[in-house]
Coordinates of C-alpha atoms in Angstrom, one line a residue:
X14 CA 58.0 16.8 -32.6
X15 CA 60.5 19.2 -34.2
X16 CA 57.7 21.7 -34.8
X17 CA 57.3 22.0 -31.0
X18 CA 60.7 23.7 -31.0
X19 CA 59.0 26.7 -32.7
X20 CA 57.5 29.0 -30.0
X21 CA 54.2 29.8 -31.7
X22 CA 53.4 26.2 -32.6
X23 CA 54.5 25.0 -29.2
X24 CA 52.2 27.6 -27.5
X25 CA 49.2 26.5 -29.7
X26 CA 49.9 22.9 -29.0
X27 CA 49.8 23.5 -25.2
X28 CA 46.6 25.5 -25.5
X29 CA 44.9 22.8 -27.5
X30 CA 46.2 20.0 -25.2
X31 CA 44.9 21.9 -22.1
X32 CA 41.5 22.4 -23.7
X33 CA 41.2 18.8 -24.8
X34 CA 42.4 17.4 -21.4
X35 CA 40.6 19.8 -19.0
X36 CA 37.5 21.1 -20.7
X37 CA 36.5 18.7 -23.4
X38 CA 34.0 16.0 -22.3
X39 CA 34.6 12.6 -23.7
X40 CA 32.5 9.5 -23.3
X41 CA 33.9 6.8 -21.0
X42 CA 33.3 4.1 -23.7
X43 CA 34.1 4.2 -27.4
X44 CA 31.0 4.0 -29.4
X45 CA 30.1 1.7 -32.3
X46 CA 26.7 1.6 -34.0
X47 CA 25.7 -1.4 -31.8
X48 CA 26.2 0.5 -28.5
X49 CA 25.6 4.1 -29.5
X50 CA 22.1 4.4 -28.0
X51 CA 23.2 2.8 -24.8
X52 CA 26.1 5.3 -24.4
X53 CA 23.8 8.2 -25.1
X54 CA 21.4 7.0 -22.4
X55 CA 24.1 5.9 -19.8
X56 CA 26.1 9.2 -20.1
X57 CA 23.0 11.5 -20.4
X58 CA 24.2 13.1 -23.6
X59 CA 22.0 15.9 -24.8
X60 CA 23.8 17.2 -27.9
X61 CA 26.3 16.1 -30.6
X62 CA 29.0 17.8 -32.6
X63 CA 29.9 16.0 -35.8
X64 CA 33.0 16.9 -37.6
X65 CA 36.3 15.4 -38.4
X66 CA 38.5 14.4 -41.3
X67 CA 37.2 10.9 -40.5
X68 CA 33.9 11.8 -42.1
X69 CA 35.5 12.5 -45.4
X70 CA 37.8 9.5 -45.4
X71 CA 35.5 6.6 -46.0
X72 CA 38.2 4.5 -47.7
X73 CA 40.2 4.4 -44.5
X74 CA 37.5 4.5 -41.8
X75 CA 34.4 3.3 -43.4
X76 CA 30.9 4.8 -43.1
X77 CA 29.0 5.3 -39.8
X78 CA 25.6 7.0 -39.5
X79 CA 27.0 8.8 -36.4
X80 CA 29.3 10.8 -38.6
X81 CA 26.2 12.4 -40.2
X82 CA 24.1 12.6 -37.1
X83 CA 21.7 10.0 -38.6
X84 CA 20.9 8.2 -35.3
X85 CA 17.3 9.0 -34.2
X86 CA 18.5 10.4 -30.8
X87 CA 20.8 12.9 -32.7
X88 CA 18.0 14.6 -34.7
X89 CA 17.4 18.2 -33.6
X90 CA 20.4 17.9 -31.2
X91 CA 23.3 18.1 -33.6
X92 CA 25.7 20.5 -35.2
X93 CA 28.3 19.8 -37.9

């Protein structure tokens, strides 16, 4: 939190937080491979963005086909 005392970092933090809170759509449920297709259907998702340090840290988080847009419903509707 000491970084937030620096004006430029604090300003960027507030901009990101505002975007994440007010403009970024998040699913109501947390997906796992077993419920992914249900969440896509129930929340009428039409596109997917795949990207995170999680994708490249399999030792810590494991592997999930969703990280690579490998679910059938994601084909032709994904960017990374």
